[in-house]
């Protein structure tokens, strides 16, 4: 899995996990993608920055001793949570 894909999946699960902290599947999936980022791509110290931007979500991270940043479209990143919230099967939490 490419780093960009792993970060996007981690970001989507971060959003879901924050909105649904009791959702064990979301928590496990969030941890799974964090593990992929750390182990497969040798990335550390990754976190969301600049959350006030209405169009993008930025992730800062360290790789090979260098601080880097990656941006994602906010609407695309939040779509999974929107899909979950719009499906009655998942709204019994």
PDB file of N, CA and C in Angstrom, residues 4-80:
ATOM      1  N   UNK A   4       0.511   7.404   0.613  1.00  0.00           N
ATOM      2  CA  UNK A   4      -0.636   8.304   0.457  1.00  0.00           C
ATOM      3  C   UNK A   4      -1.952   7.574   0.738  1.00  0.00           C
ATOM      4  N   UNK A   5      -2.087   6.357   0.249  1.00  0.00           N
ATOM      5  CA  UNK A   5      -3.301   5.569   0.498  1.00  0.00           C
ATOM      6  C   UNK A   5      -3.429   5.207   1.974  1.00  0.00           C
ATOM      7  N   UNK A   6      -2.324   4.833   2.591  1.00  0.00           N
ATOM      8  CA  UNK A   6      -2.354   4.484   4.014  1.00  0.00           C
ATOM      9  C   UNK A   6      -2.754   5.703   4.851  1.00  0.00           C
ATOM     10  N   UNK A   7      -2.201   6.869   4.523  1.00  0.00           N
ATOM     11  CA  UNK A   7      -2.569   8.078   5.257  1.00  0.00           C
ATOM     12  C   UNK A   7      -4.040   8.440   5.046  1.00  0.00           C
ATOM     13  N   UNK A   8      -4.532   8.295   3.831  1.00  0.00           N
ATOM     14  CA  UNK A   8      -5.938   8.625   3.581  1.00  0.00           C
ATOM     15  C   UNK A   8      -6.858   7.699   4.370  1.00  0.00           C
ATOM     16  N   UNK A   9      -6.551   6.409   4.368  1.00  0.00           N
ATOM     17  CA  UNK A   9      -7.354   5.451   5.139  1.00  0.00           C
ATOM     18  C   UNK A   9      -7.262   5.743   6.636  1.00  0.00           C
ATOM     19  N   UNK A  10      -6.064   6.048   7.111  1.00  0.00           N
ATOM     20  CA  UNK A  10      -5.886   6.399   8.527  1.00  0.00           C
ATOM     21  C   UNK A  10      -6.688   7.657   8.864  1.00  0.00           C
ATOM     22  N   UNK A  11      -6.651   8.646   7.976  1.00  0.00           N
ATOM     23  CA  UNK A  11      -7.382   9.889   8.200  1.00  0.00           C
ATOM     24  C   UNK A  11      -8.884   9.644   8.259  1.00  0.00           C
ATOM     25  N   UNK A  12      -9.408   8.872   7.331  1.00  0.00           N
ATOM     26  CA  UNK A  12     -10.838   8.550   7.375  1.00  0.00           C
ATOM     27  C   UNK A  12     -11.198   7.861   8.688  1.00  0.00           C
ATOM     28  N   UNK A  13     -10.381   6.922   9.114  1.00  0.00           N
ATOM     29  CA  UNK A  13     -10.674   6.204  10.351  1.00  0.00           C
ATOM     30  C   UNK A  13     -10.467   7.092  11.575  1.00  0.00           C
ATOM     31  N   UNK A  14      -9.541   8.028  11.495  1.00  0.00           N
ATOM     32  CA  UNK A  14      -9.371   8.999  12.580  1.00  0.00           C
ATOM     33  C   UNK A  14     -10.654   9.808  12.759  1.00  0.00           C
ATOM     34  N   UNK A  15     -11.216  10.256  11.657  1.00  0.00           N
ATOM     35  CA  UNK A  15     -12.452  11.041  11.692  1.00  0.00           C
ATOM     36  C   UNK A  15     -13.595  10.210  12.267  1.00  0.00           C
ATOM     37  N   UNK A  16     -13.715   8.971  11.808  1.00  0.00           N
ATOM     38  CA  UNK A  16     -14.779   8.092  12.314  1.00  0.00           C
ATOM     39  C   UNK A  16     -14.545   7.792  13.797  1.00  0.00           C
ATOM     40  N   UNK A  17     -13.324   7.482  14.163  1.00  0.00           N
ATOM     41  CA  UNK A  17     -13.002   7.147  15.553  1.00  0.00           C
ATOM     42  C   UNK A  17     -13.285   8.325  16.493  1.00  0.00           C
ATOM     43  N   UNK A  18     -12.969   9.540  16.066  1.00  0.00           N
ATOM     44  CA  UNK A  18     -13.243  10.724  16.884  1.00  0.00           C
ATOM     45  C   UNK A  18     -14.751  10.923  17.075  1.00  0.00           C
ATOM     46  N   UNK A  19     -15.515  10.676  16.027  1.00  0.00           N
ATOM     47  CA  UNK A  19     -16.966  10.874  16.088  1.00  0.00           C
ATOM     48  C   UNK A  19     -17.680   9.723  16.790  1.00  0.00           C
ATOM     49  N   UNK A  20     -17.078   8.541  16.769  1.00  0.00           N
ATOM     50  CA  UNK A  20     -17.708   7.338  17.327  1.00  0.00           C
ATOM     51  C   UNK A  20     -16.713   6.601  18.222  1.00  0.00           C
ATOM     52  N   UNK A  21     -16.342   7.187  19.358  1.00  0.00           N
ATOM     53  CA  UNK A  21     -15.282   6.603  20.189  1.00  0.00           C
ATOM     54  C   UNK A  21     -15.605   5.219  20.759  1.00  0.00           C
ATOM     55  N   UNK A  22     -16.862   4.841  20.789  1.00  0.00           N
ATOM     56  CA  UNK A  22     -17.233   3.517  21.304  1.00  0.00           C
ATOM     57  C   UNK A  22     -17.281   2.450  20.210  1.00  0.00           C
ATOM     58  N   UNK A  23     -17.034   2.824  18.986  1.00  0.00           N
ATOM     59  CA  UNK A  23     -17.065   1.908  17.847  1.00  0.00           C
ATOM     60  C   UNK A  23     -15.743   1.127  17.807  1.00  0.00           C
ATOM     61  N   UNK A  24     -15.781  -0.120  18.274  1.00  0.00           N
ATOM     62  CA  UNK A  24     -14.566  -0.928  18.360  1.00  0.00           C
ATOM     63  C   UNK A  24     -13.961  -1.212  16.984  1.00  0.00           C
ATOM     64  N   UNK A  25     -14.791  -1.445  15.991  1.00  0.00           N
ATOM     65  CA  UNK A  25     -14.276  -1.714  14.646  1.00  0.00           C
ATOM     66  C   UNK A  25     -13.518  -0.502  14.113  1.00  0.00           C
ATOM     67  N   UNK A  26     -14.049   0.687  14.357  1.00  0.00           N
ATOM     68  CA  UNK A  26     -13.369   1.910  13.919  1.00  0.00           C
ATOM     69  C   UNK A  26     -12.031   2.062  14.632  1.00  0.00           C
ATOM     70  N   UNK A  27     -12.013   1.775  15.918  1.00  0.00           N
ATOM     71  CA  UNK A  27     -10.781   1.883  16.698  1.00  0.00           C
ATOM     72  C   UNK A  27      -9.726   0.897  16.208  1.00  0.00           C
ATOM     73  N   UNK A  28     -10.129  -0.335  15.961  1.00  0.00           N
ATOM     74  CA  UNK A  28      -9.190  -1.349  15.488  1.00  0.00           C
ATOM     75  C   UNK A  28      -8.658  -1.014  14.095  1.00  0.00           C
ATOM     76  N   UNK A  29      -9.518  -0.513  13.235  1.00  0.00           N
ATOM     77  CA  UNK A  29      -9.094  -0.165  11.878  1.00  0.00           C
ATOM     78  C   UNK A  29      -8.166   1.041  11.893  1.00  0.00           C
ATOM     79  N   UNK A  30      -8.470   2.005  12.740  1.00  0.00           N
ATOM     80  CA  UNK A  30      -7.612   3.176  12.931  1.00  0.00           C
ATOM     81  C   UNK A  30      -6.208   2.728  13.359  1.00  0.00           C
ATOM     82  N   UNK A  31      -6.140   1.843  14.338  1.00  0.00           N
ATOM     83  CA  UNK A  31      -4.849   1.330  14.814  1.00  0.00           C
ATOM     84  C   UNK A  31      -4.128   0.535  13.729  1.00  0.00           C
ATOM     85  N   UNK A  32      -4.873  -0.224  12.937  1.00  0.00           N
ATOM     86  CA  UNK A  32      -4.297  -1.017  11.854  1.00  0.00           C
ATOM     87  C   UNK A  32      -3.572  -0.138  10.839  1.00  0.00           C
ATOM     88  N   UNK A  33      -4.223   0.944  10.404  1.00  0.00           N
ATOM     89  CA  UNK A  33      -3.582   1.826   9.418  1.00  0.00           C
ATOM     90  C   UNK A  33      -2.407   2.585  10.030  1.00  0.00           C
ATOM     91  N   UNK A  34      -2.492   2.921  11.314  1.00  0.00           N
ATOM     92  CA  UNK A  34      -1.354   3.562  11.980  1.00  0.00           C
ATOM     93  C   UNK A  34      -0.148   2.620  11.981  1.00  0.00           C
ATOM     94  N   UNK A  35      -0.403   1.340  12.207  1.00  0.00           N
ATOM     95  CA  UNK A  35       0.666   0.344  12.193  1.00  0.00           C
ATOM     96  C   UNK A  35       1.302   0.227  10.806  1.00  0.00           C
ATOM     97  N   UNK A  36       0.488   0.216   9.776  1.00  0.00           N
ATOM     98  CA  UNK A  36       1.008   0.165   8.398  1.00  0.00           C
ATOM     99  C   UNK A  36       1.894   1.378   8.129  1.00  0.00           C
ATOM    100  N   UNK A  37       1.437   2.541   8.533  1.00  0.00           N
ATOM    101  CA  UNK A  37       2.211   3.768   8.309  1.00  0.00           C
ATOM    102  C   UNK A  37       3.561   3.685   9.017  1.00  0.00           C
ATOM    103  N   UNK A  38       3.547   3.237  10.258  1.00  0.00           N
ATOM    104  CA  UNK A  38       4.788   3.154  11.030  1.00  0.00           C
ATOM    105  C   UNK A  38       5.729   2.070  10.497  1.00  0.00           C
ATOM    106  N   UNK A  39       5.188   0.867  10.306  1.00  0.00           N
ATOM    107  CA  UNK A  39       6.051  -0.262   9.979  1.00  0.00           C
ATOM    108  C   UNK A  39       6.432  -0.347   8.503  1.00  0.00           C
ATOM    109  N   UNK A  40       5.483  -0.129   7.610  1.00  0.00           N
ATOM    110  CA  UNK A  40       5.770  -0.285   6.184  1.00  0.00           C
ATOM    111  C   UNK A  40       6.461   0.928   5.573  1.00  0.00           C
ATOM    112  N   UNK A  41       6.277   2.096   6.194  1.00  0.00           N
ATOM    113  CA  UNK A  41       6.807   3.325   5.587  1.00  0.00           C
ATOM    114  C   UNK A  41       7.787   4.069   6.492  1.00  0.00           C
ATOM    115  N   UNK A  42       8.119   3.491   7.643  1.00  0.00           N
ATOM    116  CA  UNK A  42       9.085   4.096   8.572  1.00  0.00           C
ATOM    117  C   UNK A  42       8.736   5.544   8.897  1.00  0.00           C
ATOM    118  N   UNK A  43       7.458   5.773   9.164  1.00  0.00           N
ATOM    119  CA  UNK A  43       6.968   7.116   9.495  1.00  0.00           C
ATOM    120  C   UNK A  43       6.722   7.184  10.996  1.00  0.00           C
ATOM    121  N   UNK A  44       7.045   8.331  11.573  1.00  0.00           N
ATOM    122  CA  UNK A  44       6.772   8.544  12.993  1.00  0.00           C
ATOM    123  C   UNK A  44       6.198   9.946  13.183  1.00  0.00           C
ATOM    124  N   UNK A  45       5.725  10.195  14.373  1.00  0.00           N
ATOM    125  CA  UNK A  45       5.225  11.525  14.752  1.00  0.00           C
ATOM    126  C   UNK A  45       4.220  12.097  13.758  1.00  0.00           C
ATOM    127  N   UNK A  46       3.243  11.301  13.353  1.00  0.00           N
ATOM    128  CA  UNK A  46       2.259  11.817  12.407  1.00  0.00           C
ATOM    129  C   UNK A  46       1.009  12.274  13.148  1.00  0.00           C
ATOM    130  N   UNK A  47       0.470  13.399  12.679  1.00  0.00           N
ATOM    131  CA  UNK A  47      -0.705  13.994  13.303  1.00  0.00           C
ATOM    132  C   UNK A  47      -1.352  14.992  12.343  1.00  0.00           C
ATOM    133  N   UNK A  48      -2.599  15.287  12.621  1.00  0.00           N
ATOM    134  CA  UNK A  48      -3.343  16.251  11.810  1.00  0.00           C
ATOM    135  C   UNK A  48      -2.967  17.658  12.248  1.00  0.00           C
ATOM    136  N   UNK A  49      -2.774  18.529  11.273  1.00  0.00           N
ATOM    137  CA  UNK A  49      -2.471  19.934  11.542  1.00  0.00           C
ATOM    138  C   UNK A  49      -3.432  20.816  10.751  1.00  0.00           C
ATOM    139  N   UNK A  50      -3.580  22.036  11.194  1.00  0.00           N
ATOM    140  CA  UNK A  50      -4.365  23.033  10.460  1.00  0.00           C
ATOM    141  C   UNK A  50      -5.797  22.565  10.213  1.00  0.00           C
ATOM    142  N   UNK A  51      -6.488  22.189  11.277  1.00  0.00           N
ATOM    143  CA  UNK A  51      -7.851  21.679  11.135  1.00  0.00           C
ATOM    144  C   UNK A  51      -8.868  22.756  10.781  1.00  0.00           C
ATOM    145  N   UNK A  52      -8.486  24.009  10.757  1.00  0.00           N
ATOM    146  CA  UNK A  52      -9.442  25.080  10.460  1.00  0.00           C
ATOM    147  C   UNK A  52      -9.649  25.272   8.962  1.00  0.00           C
ATOM    148  N   UNK A  53      -8.814  24.694   8.141  1.00  0.00           N
ATOM    149  CA  UNK A  53      -8.971  24.805   6.687  1.00  0.00           C
ATOM    150  C   UNK A  53     -10.245  24.078   6.275  1.00  0.00           C
ATOM    151  N   UNK A  54     -11.147  24.750   5.613  1.00  0.00           N
ATOM    152  CA  UNK A  54     -12.431  24.165   5.233  1.00  0.00           C
ATOM    153  C   UNK A  54     -12.338  23.235   4.022  1.00  0.00           C
ATOM    154  N   UNK A  55     -11.255  23.327   3.271  1.00  0.00           N
ATOM    155  CA  UNK A  55     -11.128  22.541   2.041  1.00  0.00           C
ATOM    156  C   UNK A  55     -10.178  21.348   2.165  1.00  0.00           C
ATOM    157  N   UNK A  56      -9.182  21.468   3.023  1.00  0.00           N
ATOM    158  CA  UNK A  56      -8.148  20.439   3.114  1.00  0.00           C
ATOM    159  C   UNK A  56      -7.897  20.035   4.562  1.00  0.00           C
ATOM    160  N   UNK A  57      -7.399  18.834   4.717  1.00  0.00           N
ATOM    161  CA  UNK A  57      -6.885  18.371   5.999  1.00  0.00           C
ATOM    162  C   UNK A  57      -5.425  17.995   5.763  1.00  0.00           C
ATOM    163  N   UNK A  58      -4.560  18.522   6.599  1.00  0.00           N
ATOM    164  CA  UNK A  58      -3.123  18.298   6.451  1.00  0.00           C
ATOM    165  C   UNK A  58      -2.616  17.366   7.538  1.00  0.00           C
ATOM    166  N   UNK A  59      -1.717  16.481   7.140  1.00  0.00           N
ATOM    167  CA  UNK A  59      -1.067  15.574   8.077  1.00  0.00           C
ATOM    168  C   UNK A  59       0.426  15.883   8.043  1.00  0.00           C
ATOM    169  N   UNK A  60       0.977  16.154   9.214  1.00  0.00           N
ATOM    170  CA  UNK A  60       2.421  16.338   9.348  1.00  0.00           C
ATOM    171  C   UNK A  60       3.000  15.011   9.824  1.00  0.00           C
ATOM    172  N   UNK A  61       4.200  14.695   9.343  1.00  0.00           N
ATOM    173  CA  UNK A  61       4.832  13.436   9.738  1.00  0.00           C
ATOM    174  C   UNK A  61       6.340  13.524   9.556  1.00  0.00           C
ATOM    175  N   UNK A  62       7.014  12.601  10.212  1.00  0.00           N
ATOM    176  CA  UNK A  62       8.463  12.515  10.099  1.00  0.00           C
ATOM    177  C   UNK A  62       8.827  11.205   9.423  1.00  0.00           C
ATOM    178  N   UNK A  63       9.685  11.316   8.409  1.00  0.00           N
ATOM    179  CA  UNK A  63      10.145  10.131   7.689  1.00  0.00           C
ATOM    180  C   UNK A  63      11.624  10.309   7.389  1.00  0.00           C
ATOM    181  N   UNK A  64      12.415   9.347   7.803  1.00  0.00           N
ATOM    182  CA  UNK A  64      13.870   9.388   7.601  1.00  0.00           C
ATOM    183  C   UNK A  64      14.471  10.681   8.145  1.00  0.00           C
ATOM    184  N   UNK A  65      13.993  11.110   9.298  1.00  0.00           N
ATOM    185  CA  UNK A  65      14.539  12.291   9.952  1.00  0.00           C
ATOM    186  C   UNK A  65      14.095  13.621   9.385  1.00  0.00           C
ATOM    187  N   UNK A  66      13.203  13.595   8.412  1.00  0.00           N
ATOM    188  CA  UNK A  66      12.737  14.826   7.773  1.00  0.00           C
ATOM    189  C   UNK A  66      11.251  15.016   8.050  1.00  0.00           C
ATOM    190  N   UNK A  67      10.887  16.222   8.455  1.00  0.00           N
ATOM    191  CA  UNK A  67       9.467  16.549   8.641  1.00  0.00           C
ATOM    192  C   UNK A  67       8.846  16.819   7.273  1.00  0.00           C
ATOM    193  N   UNK A  68       7.684  16.238   7.048  1.00  0.00           N
ATOM    194  CA  UNK A  68       6.977  16.386   5.775  1.00  0.00           C
ATOM    195  C   UNK A  68       5.511  16.645   6.069  1.00  0.00           C
ATOM    196  N   UNK A  69       4.765  16.954   5.018  1.00  0.00           N
ATOM    197  CA  UNK A  69       3.338  17.193   5.173  1.00  0.00           C
ATOM    198  C   UNK A  69       2.609  16.678   3.933  1.00  0.00           C
ATOM    199  N   UNK A  70       1.412  16.158   4.153  1.00  0.00           N
ATOM    200  CA  UNK A  70       0.571  15.670   3.065  1.00  0.00           C
ATOM    201  C   UNK A  70      -0.825  16.241   3.276  1.00  0.00           C
ATOM    202  N   UNK A  71      -1.486  16.637   2.184  1.00  0.00           N
ATOM    203  CA  UNK A  71      -2.821  17.234   2.263  1.00  0.00           C
ATOM    204  C   UNK A  71      -3.845  16.351   1.575  1.00  0.00           C
ATOM    205  N   UNK A  72      -5.068  16.388   2.126  1.00  0.00           N
ATOM    206  CA  UNK A  72      -6.170  15.615   1.560  1.00  0.00           C
ATOM    207  C   UNK A  72      -7.414  16.494   1.491  1.00  0.00           C
ATOM    208  N   UNK A  73      -8.237  16.229   0.506  1.00  0.00           N
ATOM    209  CA  UNK A  73      -9.504  16.934   0.364  1.00  0.00           C
ATOM    210  C   UNK A  73     -10.390  16.602   1.571  1.00  0.00           C
ATOM    211  N   UNK A  74     -10.869  17.628   2.262  1.00  0.00           N
ATOM    212  CA  UNK A  74     -11.668  17.432   3.470  1.00  0.00           C
ATOM    213  C   UNK A  74     -12.954  16.663   3.170  1.00  0.00           C
ATOM    214  N   UNK A  75     -13.643  17.019   2.106  1.00  0.00           N
ATOM    215  CA  UNK A  75     -14.917  16.359   1.785  1.00  0.00           C
ATOM    216  C   UNK A  75     -14.717  14.870   1.539  1.00  0.00           C
ATOM    217  N   UNK A  76     -13.670  14.509   0.806  1.00  0.00           N
ATOM    218  CA  UNK A  76     -13.388  13.097   0.537  1.00  0.00           C
ATOM    219  C   UNK A  76     -13.032  12.354   1.834  1.00  0.00           C
ATOM    220  N   UNK A  77     -12.259  12.992   2.688  1.00  0.00           N
ATOM    221  CA  UNK A  77     -11.851  12.359   3.944  1.00  0.00           C
ATOM    222  C   UNK A  77     -13.034  12.153   4.888  1.00  0.00           C
ATOM    223  N   UNK A  78     -13.999  13.047   4.856  1.00  0.00           N
ATOM    224  CA  UNK A  78     -15.154  12.961   5.756  1.00  0.00           C
ATOM    225  C   UNK A  78     -16.290  12.107   5.195  1.00  0.00           C
ATOM    226  N   UNK A  79     -16.160  11.650   3.954  1.00  0.00           N
ATOM    227  CA  UNK A  79     -17.229  10.911   3.306  1.00  0.00           C
ATOM    228  C   UNK A  79     -17.569   9.599   4.013  1.00  0.00           C
ATOM    229  N   UNK A  80     -16.572   8.882   4.498  1.00  0.00           N
ATOM    230  CA  UNK A  80     -16.849   7.612   5.179  1.00  0.00           C
ATOM    231  C   UNK A  80     -17.744   7.838   6.394  1.00  0.00           C
TER     232      UNK A  80
END
